[in-house]
Amino acid sequence: MTSLFKGRRSQRQAPTAHPTNSSKTGDTDSENSSHHPHSTTSSSSQNPPRKSKTPELKRSSTSNLLSTLSLTRELTEHDKQLQLEYQQVESSQPSTFQLVTVHQALLLAEDSYEKHKDKLSSLQKELEKLSEAIDVEKELIQHLKKKYRVARGAYREVHDEKDGLNKRQETIFDRMDDSHPYKIKIMKRQKRKKEEEERYDKETQEERKREEAREKEEHARRCRKEMARIQREKRLQTDFNAEKAAYKGGKRVNS
């Protein structure tokens, strides 16, 4: 027994040929083991040898790789489907021509709408002013009507008096001798007055005719202007309807 123990001790002390830290530690271990001859056996019995985990790691890595590939394939298919849907939506987008067409139609319609809206607003303002003016005129008419009645009464009174005096003058004038110088003077004055009245009436009639001609020309000019405006709006509406029909037709073709 002593020889065997010494043999083991000599085997454990063999590495002392290299004086390193590890060798020192080995010496210490050997010394400890020399004091505890059963320590090695008990240690090996308490810690059984570990099995290699390499096959399990390989199986786990393979499974993770397959899962990653499957997920990547699903994501790729999902992206392809989204790309296809995106391209389908993009192909349904209106063309540049359609966008330009509807934009021009919008500008024309907006321009016409704004013009007529402004015209309506202007007419409404004029109507309000006219309504106020009408109320003022109604009140003024009631006041002027009274003054007119008074003036008309005074006019009739003066003219009635004048007519009476004229009749008296005519009676006296007829009784005068035709060769009387004063009667001749009166007759010349009456003749000039009659000629002036006739000339005035003639000028008044001519001026009235010229005024009527100007009014007719102005009315005709306004009518021509209004007809031109109506024709222009009809052309714009026709162009708008044609562009709208073309836009709808193009949209049906693209769809």
Tab-separated table of C-alpha atoms in Angstrom:
chain	number	residue	atom	x	y	z
A	1	MET	CA	0.000	0.000	0.000
A	2	THR	CA	2.811	2.381	0.776
A	3	SER	CA	4.537	1.659	-2.510
A	4	LEU	CA	1.378	2.274	-4.506
A	5	PHE	CA	0.781	5.568	-2.771
A	6	LYS	CA	4.328	6.611	-3.434
A	7	GLY	CA	3.978	5.603	-7.064
A	8	ARG	CA	0.900	7.771	-7.490
A	9	ARG	CA	2.651	10.594	-5.708
A	10	SER	CA	5.626	10.311	-8.013
A	11	GLN	CA	3.316	10.372	-11.041
A	12	ARG	CA	1.591	13.525	-9.814
A	13	GLN	CA	4.921	15.228	-9.136
A	14	ALA	CA	6.286	14.515	-12.595
A	15	PRO	CA	5.320	17.947	-14.095
A	16	THR	CA	7.606	19.746	-11.625
A	17	ALA	CA	10.238	19.886	-14.326
A	18	HIS	CA	8.775	23.269	-15.434
A	19	PRO	CA	8.736	25.753	-12.536
A	20	THR	CA	5.664	27.819	-13.479
A	21	ASN	CA	2.681	29.090	-11.588
A	22	SER	CA	0.612	26.232	-12.849
A	23	SER	CA	3.236	23.785	-11.664
A	24	LYS	CA	3.147	25.360	-8.270
A	25	THR	CA	-0.529	25.016	-8.219
A	26	GLY	CA	-0.143	21.425	-9.299
A	27	ASP	CA	2.233	20.816	-6.460
A	28	THR	CA	-0.224	22.291	-4.097
A	29	ASP	CA	-2.957	20.096	-5.518
A	30	SER	CA	-0.751	17.085	-5.301
A	31	GLU	CA	0.014	17.898	-1.732
A	32	ASN	CA	-3.625	18.297	-0.986
A	33	SER	CA	-4.368	15.076	-2.715
A	34	SER	CA	-1.648	13.406	-0.755
A	35	HIS	CA	-3.348	14.447	2.389
A	36	HIS	CA	-6.770	13.379	0.953
A	37	PRO	CA	-6.287	10.187	-0.956
A	38	HIS	CA	-10.005	9.805	-1.753
A	39	SER	CA	-10.700	13.362	-3.005
A	40	THR	CA	-10.284	12.552	-6.683
A	41	THR	CA	-12.626	9.623	-6.558
A	42	SER	CA	-15.320	11.524	-4.707
A	43	SER	CA	-15.078	14.516	-7.044
A	44	SER	CA	-15.539	12.379	-10.087
A	45	SER	CA	-18.502	10.667	-8.542
A	46	GLN	CA	-20.202	13.947	-7.627
A	47	ASN	CA	-19.756	15.590	-11.061
A	48	PRO	CA	-20.786	13.157	-13.790
A	49	PRO	CA	-19.374	13.865	-17.271
A	50	ARG	CA	-21.444	16.394	-19.289
A	51	LYS	CA	-22.986	15.284	-22.551
A	52	SER	CA	-22.166	17.230	-25.745
A	53	LYS	CA	-24.831	19.822	-26.784
A	54	THR	CA	-23.640	20.162	-30.370
A	55	PRO	CA	-26.516	18.146	-32.006
A	56	GLU	CA	-29.144	20.091	-30.026
A	57	LEU	CA	-27.589	23.414	-31.035
A	58	LYS	CA	-27.531	22.320	-34.656
A	59	ARG	CA	-31.172	21.295	-34.537
A	60	SER	CA	-32.120	24.614	-32.877
A	61	SER	CA	-30.147	26.662	-35.440
A	62	THR	CA	-31.739	24.749	-38.308
A	63	SER	CA	-35.210	25.298	-36.886
A	64	ASN	CA	-34.563	29.029	-36.416
A	65	LEU	CA	-33.189	29.294	-39.934
A	66	LEU	CA	-36.230	27.551	-41.387
A	67	SER	CA	-38.541	29.830	-39.390
A	68	THR	CA	-36.653	32.895	-40.602
A	69	LEU	CA	-36.794	31.728	-44.214
A	70	SER	CA	-40.512	30.988	-43.915
A	71	LEU	CA	-41.179	34.437	-42.400
A	72	THR	CA	-39.052	36.105	-45.084
A	73	ARG	CA	-40.965	34.241	-47.785
A	74	GLU	CA	-44.287	35.332	-46.258
A	75	LEU	CA	-43.119	38.945	-46.057
A	76	THR	CA	-41.934	38.807	-49.662
A	77	GLU	CA	-45.294	37.451	-50.848
A	78	HIS	CA	-47.086	40.111	-48.788
A	79	ASP	CA	-44.930	42.876	-50.305
A	80	LYS	CA	-45.556	41.517	-53.798
A	81	GLN	CA	-49.292	41.569	-53.158
A	82	LEU	CA	-49.085	45.153	-51.872
A	83	GLN	CA	-47.000	46.132	-54.894
A	84	LEU	CA	-49.603	44.606	-57.209
A	85	GLU	CA	-52.421	46.467	-55.446
A	86	TYR	CA	-50.435	49.722	-55.573
A	87	GLN	CA	-49.808	49.315	-59.308
A	88	GLN	CA	-53.486	48.556	-59.923
A	89	VAL	CA	-54.503	51.735	-58.088
A	90	GLU	CA	-51.836	53.694	-59.956
A	91	SER	CA	-53.118	52.432	-63.315
A	92	SER	CA	-56.569	53.760	-62.391
A	93	GLN	CA	-55.250	57.281	-61.819
A	94	PRO	CA	-56.661	59.925	-64.246
A	95	SER	CA	-54.376	60.937	-67.075
A	96	THR	CA	-52.654	64.302	-67.356
A	97	PHE	CA	-55.028	65.233	-70.188
A	98	GLN	CA	-58.024	64.524	-67.988
A	99	LEU	CA	-56.560	66.565	-65.140
A	100	VAL	CA	-55.841	69.496	-67.458
A	101	THR	CA	-59.301	69.214	-69.030
A	102	VAL	CA	-61.181	69.251	-65.746
A	103	HIS	CA	-58.935	72.062	-64.493
A	104	GLN	CA	-59.756	74.221	-67.496
A	105	ALA	CA	-63.438	73.396	-67.160
A	106	LEU	CA	-63.256	74.345	-63.494
A	107	LEU	CA	-61.648	77.694	-64.333
A	108	LEU	CA	-64.303	78.451	-66.951
A	109	ALA	CA	-67.137	77.477	-64.646
A	110	GLU	CA	-65.616	79.408	-61.755
A	111	ASP	CA	-65.127	82.498	-63.922
A	112	SER	CA	-68.726	82.385	-65.151
A	113	TYR	CA	-70.002	81.704	-61.643
A	114	GLU	CA	-68.044	84.588	-60.110
A	115	LYS	CA	-69.142	87.012	-62.838
A	116	HIS	CA	-72.809	86.203	-62.412
A	117	LYS	CA	-72.502	86.190	-58.638
A	118	ASP	CA	-70.960	89.659	-58.771
A	119	LYS	CA	-73.654	90.772	-61.191
A	120	LEU	CA	-76.367	89.454	-58.884
A	121	SER	CA	-74.754	91.175	-55.918
A	122	SER	CA	-74.566	94.415	-57.886
A	123	LEU	CA	-78.204	94.111	-58.917
A	124	GLN	CA	-79.239	93.396	-55.349
A	125	LYS	CA	-77.361	96.461	-54.144
A	126	GLU	CA	-78.973	98.519	-56.871
A	127	LEU	CA	-82.322	97.051	-55.909
A	128	GLU	CA	-81.771	98.041	-52.293
A	129	LYS	CA	-80.829	101.544	-53.367
A	130	LEU	CA	-83.828	101.657	-55.668
A	131	SER	CA	-86.072	100.450	-52.879
A	132	GLU	CA	-84.810	103.222	-50.621
A	133	ALA	CA	-85.140	105.741	-53.439
A	134	ILE	CA	-88.687	104.532	-54.113
A	135	ASP	CA	-89.652	105.084	-50.482
A	136	VAL	CA	-88.159	108.575	-50.571
A	137	GLU	CA	-89.937	109.335	-53.843
A	138	LYS	CA	-93.250	108.160	-52.448
A	139	GLU	CA	-92.970	110.559	-49.547
A	140	LEU	CA	-91.806	113.331	-51.842
A	141	ILE	CA	-94.663	112.702	-54.246
A	142	GLN	CA	-97.196	113.134	-51.481
A	143	HIS	CA	-95.665	116.499	-50.645
A	144	LEU	CA	-95.293	117.602	-54.273
A	145	LYS	CA	-98.792	116.499	-55.116
A	146	LYS	CA	-100.175	119.134	-52.803
A	147	LYS	CA	-97.936	121.781	-54.335
A	148	TYR	CA	-98.961	120.635	-57.812
A	149	ARG	CA	-102.610	121.037	-57.010
A	150	VAL	CA	-101.990	124.561	-55.725
A	151	ALA	CA	-99.905	125.442	-58.800
A	152	ARG	CA	-102.484	123.957	-61.152
A	153	GLY	CA	-105.210	126.002	-59.520
A	154	ALA	CA	-103.149	129.177	-59.882
A	155	TYR	CA	-102.350	128.318	-63.510
A	156	ARG	CA	-105.974	127.839	-64.397
A	157	GLU	CA	-106.889	131.008	-62.635
A	158	VAL	CA	-104.292	133.063	-64.542
A	159	HIS	CA	-105.104	131.483	-67.887
A	160	ASP	CA	-108.800	131.915	-67.373
A	161	GLU	CA	-108.142	135.563	-66.701
A	162	LYS	CA	-105.883	135.768	-69.769
A	163	ASP	CA	-108.472	134.102	-71.958
A	164	GLY	CA	-111.057	136.608	-70.797
A	165	LEU	CA	-108.722	139.506	-71.521
A	166	ASN	CA	-107.842	138.082	-74.936
A	167	LYS	CA	-111.490	137.895	-75.857
A	168	ARG	CA	-111.984	141.505	-74.851
A	169	GLN	CA	-108.909	142.511	-76.914
A	170	GLU	CA	-110.177	140.587	-79.914
A	171	THR	CA	-113.501	142.363	-79.685
A	172	ILE	CA	-111.789	145.749	-79.536
A	173	PHE	CA	-109.289	144.709	-82.244
A	174	ASP	CA	-112.070	143.680	-84.629
A	175	ARG	CA	-113.786	146.999	-84.167
A	176	MET	CA	-110.619	148.899	-85.140
A	177	ASP	CA	-110.119	150.069	-88.752
A	178	ASP	CA	-107.757	147.802	-90.740
A	179	SER	CA	-105.710	150.813	-91.862
A	180	HIS	CA	-105.096	151.965	-88.342
A	181	PRO	CA	-101.333	151.978	-87.669
A	182	TYR	CA	-101.688	150.356	-84.254
A	183	LYS	CA	-103.842	147.538	-85.710
A	184	ILE	CA	-101.240	146.985	-88.427
A	185	LYS	CA	-98.513	146.848	-85.749
A	186	ILE	CA	-100.503	144.348	-83.711
A	187	MET	CA	-101.131	142.195	-86.773
A	188	LYS	CA	-97.386	142.103	-87.606
A	189	ARG	CA	-96.536	141.232	-84.031
A	190	GLN	CA	-99.112	138.426	-84.009
A	191	LYS	CA	-97.709	137.122	-87.293
A	192	ARG	CA	-94.132	137.060	-85.947
A	193	LYS	CA	-95.323	135.339	-82.808
A	194	LYS	CA	-97.178	132.732	-84.837
A	195	GLU	CA	-94.100	132.113	-87.008
A	196	GLU	CA	-91.897	131.782	-83.935
A	197	GLU	CA	-94.305	129.321	-82.404
A	198	GLU	CA	-94.408	127.279	-85.605
A	199	ARG	CA	-90.604	127.348	-85.875
A	200	TYR	CA	-90.283	126.339	-82.243
A	201	ASP	CA	-92.772	123.519	-82.716
A	202	LYS	CA	-90.856	122.345	-85.781
A	203	GLU	CA	-87.514	122.424	-83.967
A	204	THR	CA	-89.044	120.712	-81.001
A	205	GLN	CA	-90.448	117.959	-83.195
A	206	GLU	CA	-87.094	117.494	-84.950
A	207	GLU	CA	-85.249	117.360	-81.641
A	208	ARG	CA	-87.801	114.888	-80.369
A	209	LYS	CA	-87.238	112.712	-83.452
A	210	ARG	CA	-83.450	112.856	-83.005
A	211	GLU	CA	-83.816	111.915	-79.349
A	212	GLU	CA	-86.049	108.986	-80.252
A	213	ALA	CA	-83.505	107.863	-82.864
A	214	ARG	CA	-80.702	108.021	-80.261
A	215	GLU	CA	-82.776	106.028	-77.794
A	216	LYS	CA	-83.530	103.397	-80.436
A	217	GLU	CA	-79.836	103.142	-81.340
A	218	GLU	CA	-78.856	102.830	-77.693
A	219	HIS	CA	-81.488	100.175	-77.159
A	220	ALA	CA	-80.276	98.270	-80.230
A	221	ARG	CA	-76.670	98.512	-78.979
A	222	ARG	CA	-77.627	97.118	-75.573
A	223	CYS	CA	-79.554	94.314	-77.265
A	224	ARG	CA	-76.548	93.417	-79.440
A	225	LYS	CA	-74.272	93.432	-76.404
A	226	GLU	CA	-76.653	91.220	-74.443
A	227	MET	CA	-77.026	88.806	-77.364
A	228	ALA	CA	-73.229	88.591	-77.695
A	229	ARG	CA	-72.954	87.819	-73.990
A	230	ILE	CA	-75.619	85.120	-74.205
A	231	GLN	CA	-73.942	83.544	-77.241
A	232	ARG	CA	-70.573	83.579	-75.476
A	233	GLU	CA	-72.017	81.890	-72.398
A	234	LYS	CA	-73.723	79.291	-74.594
A	235	ARG	CA	-70.396	78.501	-76.285
A	236	LEU	CA	-68.680	78.205	-72.916
A	237	GLN	CA	-71.430	75.903	-71.658
A	238	THR	CA	-71.222	73.800	-74.837
A	239	ASP	CA	-67.438	73.496	-74.494
A	240	PHE	CA	-67.816	72.599	-70.845
A	241	ASN	CA	-70.384	69.888	-71.614
A	242	ALA	CA	-68.135	68.468	-74.348
A	243	GLU	CA	-65.113	68.423	-72.034
A	244	LYS	CA	-67.192	66.833	-69.291
A	245	ALA	CA	-68.418	64.112	-71.666
A	246	ALA	CA	-64.862	63.504	-72.910
A	247	TYR	CA	-63.605	63.257	-69.341
A	248	LYS	CA	-66.301	60.725	-68.408
A	249	GLY	CA	-65.593	58.735	-71.576
A	250	GLY	CA	-61.862	58.677	-70.887
A	251	LYS	CA	-62.463	57.628	-67.310
A	252	ARG	CA	-64.660	54.711	-68.444
A	253	VAL	CA	-61.971	53.588	-70.914
A	254	ASN	CA	-59.252	53.672	-68.262
A	255	SER	CA	-61.418	51.800	-65.806
